[in-house]
XYZ file of C-alpha atoms in Angstrom:
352
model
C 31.781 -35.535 -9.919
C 28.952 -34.229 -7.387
C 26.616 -31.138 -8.115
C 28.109 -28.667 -6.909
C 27.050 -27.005 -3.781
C 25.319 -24.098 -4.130
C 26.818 -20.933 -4.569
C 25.955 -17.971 -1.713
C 24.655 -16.245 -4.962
C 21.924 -19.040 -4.981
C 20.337 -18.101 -1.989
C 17.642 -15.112 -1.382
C 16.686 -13.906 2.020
C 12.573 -15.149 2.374
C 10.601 -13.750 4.602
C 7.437 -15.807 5.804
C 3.836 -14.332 7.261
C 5.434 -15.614 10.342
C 8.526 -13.945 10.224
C 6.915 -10.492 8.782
C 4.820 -10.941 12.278
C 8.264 -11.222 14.371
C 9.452 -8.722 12.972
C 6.643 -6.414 13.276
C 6.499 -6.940 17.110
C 10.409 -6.543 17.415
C 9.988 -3.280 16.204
C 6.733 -2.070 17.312
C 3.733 -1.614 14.758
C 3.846 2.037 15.277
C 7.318 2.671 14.479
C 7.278 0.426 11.282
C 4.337 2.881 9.824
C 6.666 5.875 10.523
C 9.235 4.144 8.932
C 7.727 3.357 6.418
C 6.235 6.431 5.702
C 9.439 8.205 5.573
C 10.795 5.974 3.056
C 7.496 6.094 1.235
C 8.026 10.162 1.301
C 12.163 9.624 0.272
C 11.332 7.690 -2.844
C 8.403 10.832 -3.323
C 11.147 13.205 -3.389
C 13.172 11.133 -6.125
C 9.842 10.095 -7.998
C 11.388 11.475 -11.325
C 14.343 8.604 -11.211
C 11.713 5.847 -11.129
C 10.511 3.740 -13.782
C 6.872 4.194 -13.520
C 3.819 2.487 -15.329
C 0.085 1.528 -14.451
C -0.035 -1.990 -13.227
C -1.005 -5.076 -15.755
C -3.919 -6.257 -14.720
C -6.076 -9.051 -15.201
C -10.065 -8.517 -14.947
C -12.819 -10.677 -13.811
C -16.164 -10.769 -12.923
C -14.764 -12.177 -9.288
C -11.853 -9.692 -9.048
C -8.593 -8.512 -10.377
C -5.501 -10.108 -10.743
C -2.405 -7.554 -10.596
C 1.232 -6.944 -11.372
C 3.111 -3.765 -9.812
C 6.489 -3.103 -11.218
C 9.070 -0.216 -10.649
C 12.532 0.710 -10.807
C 15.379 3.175 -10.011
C 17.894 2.553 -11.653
C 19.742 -0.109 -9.231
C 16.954 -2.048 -7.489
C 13.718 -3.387 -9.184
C 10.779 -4.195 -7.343
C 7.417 -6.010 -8.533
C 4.493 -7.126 -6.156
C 1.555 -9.631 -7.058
C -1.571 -8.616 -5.633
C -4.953 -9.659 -6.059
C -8.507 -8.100 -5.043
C -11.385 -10.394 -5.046
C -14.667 -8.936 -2.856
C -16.248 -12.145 -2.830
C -13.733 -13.858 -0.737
C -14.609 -12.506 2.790
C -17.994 -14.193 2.072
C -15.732 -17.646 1.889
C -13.960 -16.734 4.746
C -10.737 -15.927 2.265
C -8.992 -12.505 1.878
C -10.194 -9.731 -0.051
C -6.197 -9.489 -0.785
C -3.327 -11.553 -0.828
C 0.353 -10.184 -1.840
C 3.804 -11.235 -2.214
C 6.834 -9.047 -3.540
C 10.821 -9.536 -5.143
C 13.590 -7.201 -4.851
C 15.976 -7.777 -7.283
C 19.490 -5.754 -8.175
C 19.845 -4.310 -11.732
C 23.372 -4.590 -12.275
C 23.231 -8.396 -12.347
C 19.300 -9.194 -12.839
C 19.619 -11.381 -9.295
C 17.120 -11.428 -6.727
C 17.867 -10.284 -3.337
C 14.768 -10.847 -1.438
C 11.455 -12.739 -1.680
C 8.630 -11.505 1.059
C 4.880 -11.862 2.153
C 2.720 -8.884 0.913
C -0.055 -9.169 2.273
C 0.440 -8.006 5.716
C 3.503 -5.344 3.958
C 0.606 -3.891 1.766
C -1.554 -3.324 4.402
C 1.295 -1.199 6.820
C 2.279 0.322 3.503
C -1.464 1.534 2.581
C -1.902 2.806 6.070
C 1.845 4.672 5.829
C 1.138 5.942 2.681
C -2.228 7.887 3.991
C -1.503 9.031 6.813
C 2.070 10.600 5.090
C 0.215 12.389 2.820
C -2.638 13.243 5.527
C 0.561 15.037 7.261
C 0.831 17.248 4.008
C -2.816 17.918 3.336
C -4.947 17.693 6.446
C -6.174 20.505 8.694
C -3.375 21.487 11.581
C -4.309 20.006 14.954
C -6.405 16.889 13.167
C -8.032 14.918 16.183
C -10.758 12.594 14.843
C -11.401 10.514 11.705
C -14.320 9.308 10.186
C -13.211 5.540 8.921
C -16.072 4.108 6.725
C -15.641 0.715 5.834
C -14.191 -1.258 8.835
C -12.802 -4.164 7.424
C -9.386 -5.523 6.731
C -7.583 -2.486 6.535
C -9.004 -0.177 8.990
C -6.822 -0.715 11.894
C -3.649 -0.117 10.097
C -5.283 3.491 8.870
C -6.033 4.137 12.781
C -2.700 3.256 14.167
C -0.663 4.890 10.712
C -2.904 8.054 11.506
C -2.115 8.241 14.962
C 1.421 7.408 14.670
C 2.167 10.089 11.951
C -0.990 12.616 12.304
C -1.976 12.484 16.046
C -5.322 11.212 15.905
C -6.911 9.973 18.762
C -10.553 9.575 17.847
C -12.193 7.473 15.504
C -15.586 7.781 14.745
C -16.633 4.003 12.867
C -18.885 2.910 10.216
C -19.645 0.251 8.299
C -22.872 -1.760 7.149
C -21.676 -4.973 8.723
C -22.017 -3.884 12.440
C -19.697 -7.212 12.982
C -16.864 -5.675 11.068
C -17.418 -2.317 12.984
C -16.942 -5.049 16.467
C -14.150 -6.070 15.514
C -12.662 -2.810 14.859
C -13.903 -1.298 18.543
C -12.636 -4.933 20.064
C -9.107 -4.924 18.019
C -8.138 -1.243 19.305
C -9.670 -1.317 22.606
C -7.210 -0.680 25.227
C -4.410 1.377 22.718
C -5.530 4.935 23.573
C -8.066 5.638 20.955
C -11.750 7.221 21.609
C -13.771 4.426 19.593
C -17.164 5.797 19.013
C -19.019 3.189 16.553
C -22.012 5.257 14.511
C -24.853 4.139 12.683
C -25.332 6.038 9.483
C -22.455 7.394 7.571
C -23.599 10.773 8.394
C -22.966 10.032 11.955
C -19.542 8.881 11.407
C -18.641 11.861 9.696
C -19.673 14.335 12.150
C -16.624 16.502 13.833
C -13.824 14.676 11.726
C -11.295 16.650 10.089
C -10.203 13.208 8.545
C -12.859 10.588 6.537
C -11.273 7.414 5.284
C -13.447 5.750 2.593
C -12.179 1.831 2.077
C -14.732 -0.273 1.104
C -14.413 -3.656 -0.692
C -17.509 -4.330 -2.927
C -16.331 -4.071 -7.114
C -19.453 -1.306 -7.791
C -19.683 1.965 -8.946
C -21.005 3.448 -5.108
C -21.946 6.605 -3.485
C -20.563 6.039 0.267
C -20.507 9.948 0.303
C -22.503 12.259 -1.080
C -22.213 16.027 -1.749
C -24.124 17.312 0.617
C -22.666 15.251 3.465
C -18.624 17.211 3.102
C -18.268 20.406 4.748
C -15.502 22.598 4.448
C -12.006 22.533 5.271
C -11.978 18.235 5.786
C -9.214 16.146 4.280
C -10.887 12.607 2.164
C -8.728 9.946 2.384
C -10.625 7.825 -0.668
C -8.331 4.189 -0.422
C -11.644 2.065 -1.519
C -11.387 2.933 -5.311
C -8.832 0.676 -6.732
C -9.897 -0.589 -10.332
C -12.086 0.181 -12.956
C -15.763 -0.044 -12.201
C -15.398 0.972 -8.363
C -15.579 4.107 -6.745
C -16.585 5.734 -3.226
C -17.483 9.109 -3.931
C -20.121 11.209 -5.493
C -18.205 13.115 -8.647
C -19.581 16.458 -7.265
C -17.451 16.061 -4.430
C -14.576 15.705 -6.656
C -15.394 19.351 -8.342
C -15.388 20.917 -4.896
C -12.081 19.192 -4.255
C -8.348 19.410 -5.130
C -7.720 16.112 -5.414
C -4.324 14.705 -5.517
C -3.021 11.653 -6.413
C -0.110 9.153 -6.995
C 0.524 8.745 -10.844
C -2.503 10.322 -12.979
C -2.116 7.453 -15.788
C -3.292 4.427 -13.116
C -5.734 6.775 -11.141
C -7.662 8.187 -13.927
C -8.123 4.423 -14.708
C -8.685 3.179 -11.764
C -9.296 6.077 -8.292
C -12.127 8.109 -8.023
C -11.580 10.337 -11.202
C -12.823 8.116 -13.492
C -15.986 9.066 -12.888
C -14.210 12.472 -14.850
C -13.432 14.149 -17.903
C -9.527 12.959 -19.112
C -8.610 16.679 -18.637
C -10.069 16.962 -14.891
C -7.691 18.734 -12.936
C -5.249 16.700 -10.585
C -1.968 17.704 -8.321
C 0.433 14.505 -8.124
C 1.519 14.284 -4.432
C 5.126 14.178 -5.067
C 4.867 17.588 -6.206
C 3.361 18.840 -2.947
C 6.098 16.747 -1.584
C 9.239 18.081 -3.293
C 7.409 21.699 -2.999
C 6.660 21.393 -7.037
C 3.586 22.537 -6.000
C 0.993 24.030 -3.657
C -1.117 21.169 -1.003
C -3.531 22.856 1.157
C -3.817 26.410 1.039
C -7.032 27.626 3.478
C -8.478 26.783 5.791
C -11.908 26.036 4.220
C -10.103 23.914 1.806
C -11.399 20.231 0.901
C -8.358 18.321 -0.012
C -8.872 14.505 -1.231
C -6.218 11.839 -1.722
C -7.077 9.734 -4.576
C -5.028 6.822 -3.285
C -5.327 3.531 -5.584
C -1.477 2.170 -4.488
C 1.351 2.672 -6.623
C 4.519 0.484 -7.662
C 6.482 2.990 -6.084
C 5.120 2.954 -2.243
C 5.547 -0.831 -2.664
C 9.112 -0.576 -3.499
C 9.894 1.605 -0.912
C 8.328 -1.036 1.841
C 10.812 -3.686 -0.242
C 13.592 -1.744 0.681
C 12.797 -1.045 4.040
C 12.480 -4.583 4.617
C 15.607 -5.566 3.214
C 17.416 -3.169 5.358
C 15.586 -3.723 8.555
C 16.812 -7.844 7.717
C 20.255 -6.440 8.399
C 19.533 -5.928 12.380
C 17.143 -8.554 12.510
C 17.206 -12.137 12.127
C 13.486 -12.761 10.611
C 13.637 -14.688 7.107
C 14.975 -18.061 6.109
C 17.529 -18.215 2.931
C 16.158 -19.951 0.401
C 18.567 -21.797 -2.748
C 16.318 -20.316 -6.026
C 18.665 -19.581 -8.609
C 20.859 -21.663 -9.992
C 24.081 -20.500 -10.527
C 27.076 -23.375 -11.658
C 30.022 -22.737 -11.372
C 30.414 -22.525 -15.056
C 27.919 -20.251 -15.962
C 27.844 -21.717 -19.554
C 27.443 -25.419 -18.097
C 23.901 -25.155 -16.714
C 23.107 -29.083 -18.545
C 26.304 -30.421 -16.578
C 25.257 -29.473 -13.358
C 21.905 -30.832 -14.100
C 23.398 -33.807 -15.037
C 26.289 -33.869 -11.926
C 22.898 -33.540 -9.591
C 22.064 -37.302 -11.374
C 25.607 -38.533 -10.291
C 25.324 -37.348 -6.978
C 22.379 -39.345 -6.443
């Protein structure tokens, strides 16, 4: 008797660096990040259904090796990421990603995707969704220090969702800072590359800090934050790396995603376990207060959660209904005796 062929069950829907590309450009890069962010901000609302928990993560002197998983109840989600500083310097990525969707009820997979280019739209979504809770009204120009990888996805996320239109750049590799001015020439932004930090920062109501190098750094320092700017700190993702001088952080409400991975891993490590925090789906859900004056500093204490990744999952799987940008790959194996896994094994021989 022949294997049997395999079952529609068998198959997951795949989508490729290629295909994440198509689809990208089908849509338009600009509505993807509002898309995203408003299923980034639905799962906020519902934040109490999910299973949450810091990622597992593996430590080296190189980098870090992570695992992101979440639940609600009828999908589960997990992402592999990595973040390694060193490999720009080898011409590799700082981070790679890939990412499973998988249904509860029967423990199946339902889709298998890139990451890499997913995390980045979903980092940029992510900020500039909470920027449109936190930052000054009528926010027209942001700082962005540290112009690599990432950068351009903050710009377009924050124009798309916020409404900025200038960005004022920084970085100490004045080739990254090229890059940046060369990649978003030409798509309606005022690109004004700066020398110093301090430059950079001048007349933005917004300052992005993402930086890559695994250090305990000082990219800003007290004296350089005036009142009533929004910090979007996205640089600080593990232990032993941070952006920010901790006195900016006591002049600050600082919000973040889920205080058990961010004390561990954002900016507030650098304080006490009792240092106040406000988790943003709070401010979200109306839990609780975001910015209240005018004269306010507000930081988000982004380090990337389970839970934003899941919600880019799930937009992806729906958006694969409308479009036709994945291959179906046969992963599980399902017989059609699901207590005869040897005999199909050995009807595959037969067949031969």
């Amino acid at each position: 008797m022949p294997a049997p062929a395999p079952s529609e069950l068998a198959y997951i829907r795949f989508v490729s660096v290629e295909n994440m590309m198509k689809l990208v450009h089908a849509i338009g890069i600009e509505t993807v990040l509002k898309d995203l962010a408003r299923y980034i901000e639905d799962d906020f609302r519902r934040w109490e259904k999910f299973d949450k928990t810091p990622r597992v993560a593996s430590h080296s002197a190189e980098g870090v090796i992570e695992l992101m998983p979440t639940s609600d109840g009828e999908d589960y989600g997990f992402k592999y990421v990595n973040g390694h500083p060193k490999n720009t310097r080898e011409g590799l990525q700082t981070v790679t990603a890939f990412g499973l969707l998988a249904r509860v009820d029967t423990g199946y997979p339902e889709l298998l995707t890139e990451m890499t280019l997913l995390t980045a739209l979903r980092t940029a979504a992510t900020s500039a969704m909470v920027a449109s809770h936190l930052a000054p009204r009528g926010s027209k120009v942001m700082a962005m220090i540290g112009n690599g990888a990432q950068s351009e996805f903050q710009a377009m996320a924050m124009r798309a969702i916020c409404g900025i239109d200038t960005l004022r750049l920084y970085d100490i590799d004045r080739a990254a800072t090229a890059k940046v001015v060369r990649n978003l020439t030409g798509l309606g932004f005022n690109l004004v590359p700066c020398a110093t930090p301090e430059e950079a920062i001048e007349g933005a109501q917004i300052i992005t800090t993402c930086t890559a190098d695994k250090q305990y750094a000082t990219i800003l320092t007290d004296n350089m934050v005036g009142a009533g700017v929004h910090i979007n700190a996205i640089g600080g993702d593990c232990p032993g790396k941070t952006e920010l001088h901790k006195d900016i952080l006591t002049r600050s409400e600082v919000f973040v995603e889920y205080p058990p991975q961010t004390r561990i891993e954002g900016e507030i490590q650098q304080m006490p376990a009792d240092f106040p925090v406000t988790e943003m789906w709070q401010v979200i859900t109306g839990a609780a207060p975001g910015r209240t004056s005018e004269r306010q500093i507000t930081l988000f204490d982004g380090v990337g959660f389970a839970i934003e990744d899941f919600s880019a999952l799930r937009y992806l799987r729906d958006k694969l209904k409308d479009h036709p940008f994945y291959q179906e790959l046969d992963i599980i194996a399902d017989p059609d005796d699901p207590r005869d896994l040897f005999g199909m094994v050995q009807r595959a021989r037969q067949g031969k």
